[in-house]
PDB file of C-alpha atoms in Angstrom:
ATOM      1  CA  UNK L 369      -6.964 -61.259 -66.508  1.00  0.00           C
ATOM      2  CA  UNK L 370     -10.364 -60.621 -65.754  1.00  0.00           C
ATOM      3  CA  UNK L 371     -10.933 -58.049 -68.283  1.00  0.00           C
ATOM      4  CA  UNK L 372     -13.544 -58.684 -71.023  1.00  0.00           C
ATOM      5  CA  UNK L 373     -10.643 -59.280 -73.348  1.00  0.00           C
ATOM      6  CA  UNK L 374      -9.809 -62.695 -71.930  1.00  0.00           C
ATOM      7  CA  UNK L 375      -7.591 -63.445 -74.993  1.00  0.00           C
ATOM      8  CA  UNK L 376      -6.589 -66.709 -76.518  1.00  0.00           C
ATOM      9  CA  UNK L 377      -2.953 -66.132 -75.348  1.00  0.00           C
ATOM     10  CA  UNK L 378      -4.137 -65.526 -71.794  1.00  0.00           C
ATOM     11  CA  UNK L 379      -6.129 -68.764 -71.760  1.00  0.00           C
ATOM     12  CA  UNK L 380      -3.353 -70.708 -73.190  1.00  0.00           C
ATOM     13  CA  UNK L 381      -0.995 -69.369 -70.494  1.00  0.00           C
ATOM     14  CA  UNK L 382      -3.422 -70.179 -67.879  1.00  0.00           C
ATOM     15  CA  UNK L 383      -3.883 -73.822 -69.113  1.00  0.00           C
ATOM     16  CA  UNK L 384      -0.221 -74.104 -69.299  1.00  0.00           C
ATOM     17  CA  UNK L 385       0.339 -73.393 -65.628  1.00  0.00           C
ATOM     18  CA  UNK L 386      -2.539 -75.615 -64.721  1.00  0.00           C
ATOM     19  CA  UNK L 387      -1.275 -78.326 -66.748  1.00  0.00           C
ATOM     20  CA  UNK L 388       2.106 -78.304 -65.290  1.00  0.00           C
ATOM     21  CA  UNK L 389       0.605 -79.010 -61.843  1.00  0.00           C
ATOM     22  CA  UNK L 390      -1.476 -82.255 -62.604  1.00  0.00           C
ATOM     23  CA  UNK L 391      -1.402 -85.445 -64.383  1.00  0.00           C
ATOM     24  CA  UNK L 392      -2.519 -85.817 -67.934  1.00  0.00           C
ATOM     25  CA  UNK L 393      -5.657 -87.643 -67.034  1.00  0.00           C
ATOM     26  CA  UNK L 394      -6.457 -84.816 -64.510  1.00  0.00           C
ATOM     27  CA  UNK L 395      -5.962 -82.300 -67.125  1.00  0.00           C
ATOM     28  CA  UNK L 396      -8.134 -84.044 -69.635  1.00  0.00           C
ATOM     29  CA  UNK L 397     -10.998 -83.764 -66.976  1.00  0.00           C
ATOM     30  CA  UNK L 398     -10.390 -79.961 -66.462  1.00  0.00           C
ATOM     31  CA  UNK L 399     -10.570 -79.268 -70.120  1.00  0.00           C
ATOM     32  CA  UNK L 400     -13.968 -81.428 -70.224  1.00  0.00           C
ATOM     33  CA  UNK L 401     -15.277 -79.309 -67.273  1.00  0.00           C
ATOM     34  CA  UNK L 402     -14.270 -76.017 -69.078  1.00  0.00           C
ATOM     35  CA  UNK L 403     -16.197 -77.057 -72.131  1.00  0.00           C
ATOM     36  CA  UNK L 404     -19.147 -78.014 -69.990  1.00  0.00           C
ATOM     37  CA  UNK L 405     -19.033 -75.005 -67.717  1.00  0.00           C
ATOM     38  CA  UNK L 406     -18.749 -72.647 -70.884  1.00  0.00           C
ATOM     39  CA  UNK L 407     -21.822 -74.189 -72.331  1.00  0.00           C
ATOM     40  CA  UNK L 408     -23.768 -73.924 -69.370  1.00  0.00           C
ATOM     41  CA  UNK L 409     -22.765 -70.382 -68.805  1.00  0.00           C
ATOM     42  CA  UNK L 410     -23.947 -69.526 -72.320  1.00  0.00           C
ATOM     43  CA  UNK L 411     -27.635 -71.284 -71.633  1.00  0.00           C
ATOM     44  CA  UNK L 412     -27.905 -69.840 -68.145  1.00  0.00           C
ATOM     45  CA  UNK L 413     -26.488 -66.209 -68.931  1.00  0.00           C
ATOM     46  CA  UNK L 414     -23.372 -66.306 -66.810  1.00  0.00           C
ATOM     47  CA  UNK L 415     -20.005 -65.059 -67.976  1.00  0.00           C
ATOM     48  CA  UNK L 416     -18.382 -67.633 -70.131  1.00  0.00           C
ATOM     49  CA  UNK L 417     -14.953 -66.152 -69.451  1.00  0.00           C
ATOM     50  CA  UNK L 418     -15.352 -66.626 -65.612  1.00  0.00           C
ATOM     51  CA  UNK L 419     -16.742 -70.068 -66.265  1.00  0.00           C
ATOM     52  CA  UNK L 420     -13.701 -70.838 -68.302  1.00  0.00           C
ATOM     53  CA  UNK L 421     -11.169 -69.568 -65.601  1.00  0.00           C
ATOM     54  CA  UNK L 422     -13.091 -71.183 -62.780  1.00  0.00           C
ATOM     55  CA  UNK L 423     -13.269 -74.407 -64.575  1.00  0.00           C
ATOM     56  CA  UNK L 424      -9.789 -74.448 -65.694  1.00  0.00           C
ATOM     57  CA  UNK L 425      -8.438 -73.785 -61.982  1.00  0.00           C
ATOM     58  CA  UNK L 426     -11.005 -75.811 -59.995  1.00  0.00           C
ATOM     59  CA  UNK L 427      -8.643 -78.754 -59.459  1.00  0.00           C
ATOM     60  CA  UNK L 428      -5.483 -76.880 -59.494  1.00  0.00           C
ATOM     61  CA  UNK L 429      -4.467 -78.204 -56.286  1.00  0.00           C
ATOM     62  CA  UNK L 430      -5.820 -81.665 -56.392  1.00  0.00           C
ATOM     63  CA  UNK L 431      -2.502 -83.417 -56.731  1.00  0.00           C
ATOM     64  CA  UNK L 432      -0.709 -81.582 -53.966  1.00  0.00           C
ATOM     65  CA  UNK L 433       0.589 -83.302 -50.912  1.00  0.00           C
ATOM     66  CA  UNK L 434      -1.367 -83.413 -47.949  1.00  0.00           C
ATOM     67  CA  UNK L 435       1.562 -81.983 -45.972  1.00  0.00           C
ATOM     68  CA  UNK L 436       1.230 -79.026 -48.165  1.00  0.00           C
ATOM     69  CA  UNK L 437      -2.494 -78.710 -47.657  1.00  0.00           C
ATOM     70  CA  UNK L 438      -1.997 -78.950 -43.805  1.00  0.00           C
ATOM     71  CA  UNK L 439       0.586 -76.161 -43.964  1.00  0.00           C
ATOM     72  CA  UNK L 440      -1.558 -73.709 -45.822  1.00  0.00           C
ATOM     73  CA  UNK L 441      -4.456 -74.461 -43.418  1.00  0.00           C
ATOM     74  CA  UNK L 442      -2.256 -73.653 -40.365  1.00  0.00           C
ATOM     75  CA  UNK L 443      -0.554 -70.646 -41.943  1.00  0.00           C
ATOM     76  CA  UNK L 444      -3.355 -68.984 -43.724  1.00  0.00           C
ATOM     77  CA  UNK L 445      -6.074 -68.625 -41.247  1.00  0.00           C
ATOM     78  CA  UNK L 446      -8.273 -71.616 -42.048  1.00  0.00           C
ATOM     79  CA  UNK L 447     -10.450 -73.176 -39.641  1.00  0.00           C
ATOM     80  CA  UNK L 448      -8.334 -75.877 -38.066  1.00  0.00           C
ATOM     81  CA  UNK L 449     -11.023 -78.487 -38.079  1.00  0.00           C
ATOM     82  CA  UNK L 450     -10.007 -78.782 -41.870  1.00  0.00           C
ATOM     83  CA  UNK L 451      -7.011 -80.683 -40.568  1.00  0.00           C
ATOM     84  CA  UNK L 452      -9.364 -83.492 -39.686  1.00  0.00           C
ATOM     85  CA  UNK L 453     -10.521 -84.040 -43.434  1.00  0.00           C
ATOM     86  CA  UNK L 454      -8.725 -84.981 -46.661  1.00  0.00           C
ATOM     87  CA  UNK L 455      -7.939 -84.027 -50.292  1.00  0.00           C
ATOM     88  CA  UNK L 456     -11.488 -84.455 -51.435  1.00  0.00           C
ATOM     89  CA  UNK L 457     -12.403 -81.485 -49.025  1.00  0.00           C
ATOM     90  CA  UNK L 458      -9.095 -79.452 -49.268  1.00  0.00           C
ATOM     91  CA  UNK L 459      -8.656 -79.141 -52.913  1.00  0.00           C
ATOM     92  CA  UNK L 460     -11.623 -76.958 -53.331  1.00  0.00           C
ATOM     93  CA  UNK L 461     -11.722 -74.987 -49.907  1.00  0.00           C
ATOM     94  CA  UNK L 462      -7.990 -74.712 -49.626  1.00  0.00           C
ATOM     95  CA  UNK L 463      -7.372 -75.130 -53.117  1.00  0.00           C
ATOM     96  CA  UNK L 464      -8.759 -71.576 -53.976  1.00  0.00           C
ATOM     97  CA  UNK L 465      -5.864 -70.288 -51.821  1.00  0.00           C
ATOM     98  CA  UNK L 466      -3.426 -71.810 -54.235  1.00  0.00           C
ATOM     99  CA  UNK L 467      -5.067 -70.397 -57.086  1.00  0.00           C
ATOM    100  CA  UNK L 468      -5.200 -66.985 -55.445  1.00  0.00           C
ATOM    101  CA  UNK L 469      -1.619 -66.820 -54.467  1.00  0.00           C
ATOM    102  CA  UNK L 470       0.282 -68.593 -57.301  1.00  0.00           C
ATOM    103  CA  UNK L 471      -1.982 -67.968 -60.328  1.00  0.00           C
ATOM    104  CA  UNK L 472      -2.854 -64.378 -59.072  1.00  0.00           C
ATOM    105  CA  UNK L 473      -6.565 -64.920 -59.724  1.00  0.00           C
ATOM    106  CA  UNK L 474      -8.585 -62.691 -57.244  1.00  0.00           C
ATOM    107  CA  UNK L 475     -11.891 -62.556 -58.649  1.00  0.00           C
ATOM    108  CA  UNK L 476     -13.918 -63.534 -55.605  1.00  0.00           C
ATOM    109  CA  UNK L 477     -16.893 -65.127 -57.674  1.00  0.00           C
ATOM    110  CA  UNK L 478     -14.251 -67.248 -59.419  1.00  0.00           C
ATOM    111  CA  UNK L 479     -12.541 -68.318 -56.006  1.00  0.00           C
ATOM    112  CA  UNK L 480     -15.741 -68.999 -54.329  1.00  0.00           C
ATOM    113  CA  UNK L 481     -16.843 -71.339 -57.172  1.00  0.00           C
ATOM    114  CA  UNK L 482     -13.701 -73.303 -56.623  1.00  0.00           C
ATOM    115  CA  UNK L 483     -14.002 -73.501 -53.000  1.00  0.00           C
ATOM    116  CA  UNK L 484     -17.780 -75.063 -53.253  1.00  0.00           C
ATOM    117  CA  UNK L 485     -17.210 -77.309 -56.333  1.00  0.00           C
ATOM    118  CA  UNK L 486     -17.124 -80.498 -54.243  1.00  0.00           C
ATOM    119  CA  UNK L 487     -19.402 -79.680 -51.197  1.00  0.00           C
ATOM    120  CA  UNK L 488     -21.938 -77.260 -52.696  1.00  0.00           C
ATOM    121  CA  UNK L 489     -23.649 -74.903 -50.272  1.00  0.00           C
ATOM    122  CA  UNK L 490     -27.071 -73.760 -49.518  1.00  0.00           C
ATOM    123  CA  UNK L 491     -26.474 -70.350 -51.002  1.00  0.00           C
ATOM    124  CA  UNK L 492     -24.715 -70.801 -54.356  1.00  0.00           C
ATOM    125  CA  UNK L 493     -24.272 -68.098 -57.035  1.00  0.00           C
ATOM    126  CA  UNK L 494     -24.769 -68.881 -60.817  1.00  0.00           C
ATOM    127  CA  UNK L 495     -21.232 -69.475 -61.287  1.00  0.00           C
ATOM    128  CA  UNK L 496     -21.098 -71.803 -58.267  1.00  0.00           C
ATOM    129  CA  UNK L 497     -23.834 -74.106 -59.591  1.00  0.00           C
ATOM    130  CA  UNK L 498     -22.268 -74.099 -63.090  1.00  0.00           C
ATOM    131  CA  UNK L 499     -18.726 -75.297 -61.803  1.00  0.00           C
ATOM    132  CA  UNK L 500     -20.558 -77.711 -59.299  1.00  0.00           C
ATOM    133  CA  UNK L 501     -22.602 -79.327 -62.041  1.00  0.00           C
ATOM    134  CA  UNK L 502     -20.094 -79.324 -64.907  1.00  0.00           C
ATOM    135  CA  UNK L 503     -17.541 -80.858 -62.652  1.00  0.00           C
ATOM    136  CA  UNK L 504     -20.180 -83.807 -62.327  1.00  0.00           C
ATOM    137  CA  UNK L 505     -21.328 -84.126 -66.056  1.00  0.00           C
ATOM    138  CA  UNK L 506     -18.119 -83.389 -68.129  1.00  0.00           C
ATOM    139  CA  UNK L 507     -17.727 -85.750 -71.162  1.00  0.00           C
ATOM    140  CA  UNK L 508     -15.078 -87.960 -69.352  1.00  0.00           C
ATOM    141  CA  UNK L 509     -17.588 -88.854 -66.571  1.00  0.00           C
ATOM    142  CA  UNK L 510     -19.085 -92.442 -66.882  1.00  0.00           C
ATOM    143  CA  UNK L 511     -21.534 -93.612 -64.033  1.00  0.00           C
ATOM    144  CA  UNK L 512     -24.676 -94.731 -63.712  1.00  0.00           C
ATOM    145  CA  UNK L 513     -27.164 -91.758 -63.943  1.00  0.00           C
ATOM    146  CA  UNK L 514     -24.473 -89.426 -65.486  1.00  0.00           C
ATOM    147  CA  UNK L 515     -26.871 -89.259 -68.800  1.00  0.00           C
ATOM    148  CA  UNK L 516     -29.786 -88.148 -66.794  1.00  0.00           C
ATOM    149  CA  UNK L 517     -27.873 -85.705 -65.094  1.00  0.00           C
ATOM    150  CA  UNK L 518     -26.671 -84.091 -68.422  1.00  0.00           C
ATOM    151  CA  UNK L 519     -30.183 -84.012 -69.520  1.00  0.00           C
ATOM    152  CA  UNK L 520     -31.444 -82.268 -66.442  1.00  0.00           C
ATOM    153  CA  UNK L 521     -28.471 -79.573 -66.465  1.00  0.00           C
ATOM    154  CA  UNK L 522     -29.432 -78.498 -69.977  1.00  0.00           C
ATOM    155  CA  UNK L 523     -33.026 -77.520 -68.848  1.00  0.00           C
ATOM    156  CA  UNK L 524     -33.134 -76.731 -65.100  1.00  0.00           C
ATOM    157  CA  UNK L 525     -29.713 -75.927 -63.291  1.00  0.00           C
ATOM    158  CA  UNK L 526     -31.103 -76.079 -59.856  1.00  0.00           C
ATOM    159  CA  UNK L 527     -32.821 -79.382 -60.564  1.00  0.00           C
ATOM    160  CA  UNK L 528     -29.319 -80.518 -61.715  1.00  0.00           C
ATOM    161  CA  UNK L 529     -27.729 -79.256 -58.364  1.00  0.00           C
ATOM    162  CA  UNK L 530     -30.265 -81.245 -56.559  1.00  0.00           C
ATOM    163  CA  UNK L 531     -29.716 -84.415 -58.437  1.00  0.00           C
ATOM    164  CA  UNK L 532     -26.102 -84.226 -58.079  1.00  0.00           C
ATOM    165  CA  UNK L 533     -26.201 -83.606 -54.583  1.00  0.00           C
ATOM    166  CA  UNK L 534     -28.678 -86.366 -53.739  1.00  0.00           C
ATOM    167  CA  UNK L 535     -26.491 -89.020 -55.909  1.00  0.00           C
ATOM    168  CA  UNK L 536     -23.178 -87.704 -54.438  1.00  0.00           C
ATOM    169  CA  UNK L 537     -24.591 -88.244 -50.947  1.00  0.00           C
ATOM    170  CA  UNK L 538     -26.107 -91.634 -51.499  1.00  0.00           C
ATOM    171  CA  UNK L 539     -22.601 -92.667 -52.943  1.00  0.00           C
ATOM    172  CA  UNK L 540     -20.887 -91.602 -49.729  1.00  0.00           C
ATOM    173  CA  UNK L 541     -23.392 -93.285 -47.738  1.00  0.00           C
ATOM    174  CA  UNK L 542     -22.952 -96.544 -49.633  1.00  0.00           C
ATOM    175  CA  UNK L 543     -19.089 -96.185 -49.094  1.00  0.00           C
ATOM    176  CA  UNK L 544     -19.784 -95.419 -45.400  1.00  0.00           C
ATOM    177  CA  UNK L 545     -17.615 -92.453 -45.818  1.00  0.00           C
ATOM    178  CA  UNK L 546     -17.705 -89.610 -43.245  1.00  0.00           C
ATOM    179  CA  UNK L 547     -19.787 -86.835 -44.849  1.00  0.00           C
ATOM    180  CA  UNK L 548     -18.499 -83.183 -44.716  1.00  0.00           C
ATOM    181  CA  UNK L 549     -21.159 -80.825 -42.734  1.00  0.00           C
ATOM    182  CA  UNK L 550     -21.508 -78.544 -45.674  1.00  0.00           C
ATOM    183  CA  UNK L 551     -22.403 -81.334 -48.159  1.00  0.00           C
ATOM    184  CA  UNK L 552     -25.181 -82.303 -45.623  1.00  0.00           C
ATOM    185  CA  UNK L 553     -26.432 -78.445 -45.846  1.00  0.00           C
ATOM    186  CA  UNK L 554     -26.339 -78.536 -49.451  1.00  0.00           C
ATOM    187  CA  UNK L 555     -28.508 -81.775 -49.314  1.00  0.00           C
ATOM    188  CA  UNK L 556     -31.059 -80.031 -46.788  1.00  0.00           C
ATOM    189  CA  UNK L 557     -31.105 -77.007 -49.034  1.00  0.00           C
ATOM    190  CA  UNK L 558     -31.189 -78.363 -52.464  1.00  0.00           C
ATOM    191  CA  UNK L 559     -32.971 -81.580 -51.979  1.00  0.00           C
ATOM    192  CA  UNK L 560     -35.037 -82.013 -48.769  1.00  0.00           C
ATOM    193  CA  UNK L 561     -36.216 -78.319 -48.835  1.00  0.00           C
ATOM    194  CA  UNK L 562     -36.570 -78.045 -52.629  1.00  0.00           C
ATOM    195  CA  UNK L 563     -38.676 -81.049 -52.853  1.00  0.00           C
ATOM    196  CA  UNK L 564     -40.850 -79.837 -50.098  1.00  0.00           C
ATOM    197  CA  UNK L 565     -41.715 -76.821 -52.203  1.00  0.00           C
ATOM    198  CA  UNK L 566     -42.638 -78.524 -55.401  1.00  0.00           C
ATOM    199  CA  UNK L 567     -46.410 -78.841 -56.008  1.00  0.00           C
TER     200      UNK L 567
END
């Protein structure tokens, strides 16, 4: 599937497999992320094909049961600390495993973008950043600050990563949620350090 001849038929077949695994509302979100990710890929010089495939599959496992995630974590060599977390973390990190096994997508760049799309990371590839940001700003999103996030994403992808990370963390803090360590690493790198280096 990762040839340069990603045909309309291949995309349609992938979309159908993804659609079967989720609610219509979730599928509409996925299509919005794909549209946004392809647009960002064209702006910043990433592969629109990889952006399309990563976007279509980023939430592939989102509606799986907790038990299914826990079974995969135990059986497939994941850090068992993940058992203490939940779907918001699992559907990216563990979700990539479902994508690889069930959809037969072996491209590591795509799988990594799926793994990191909710937590981010200090060290993100161009595709990682595109999927992370596209998930946040896709047309179906409606929350305070999303318009500003969209404007930033069109001119500076790194600033968009920083903006999203900061506001996601603020949201989690306001909810008094437990924060996954990688999300804090992402904040330290993209917001705290990034700001320090600005003139």
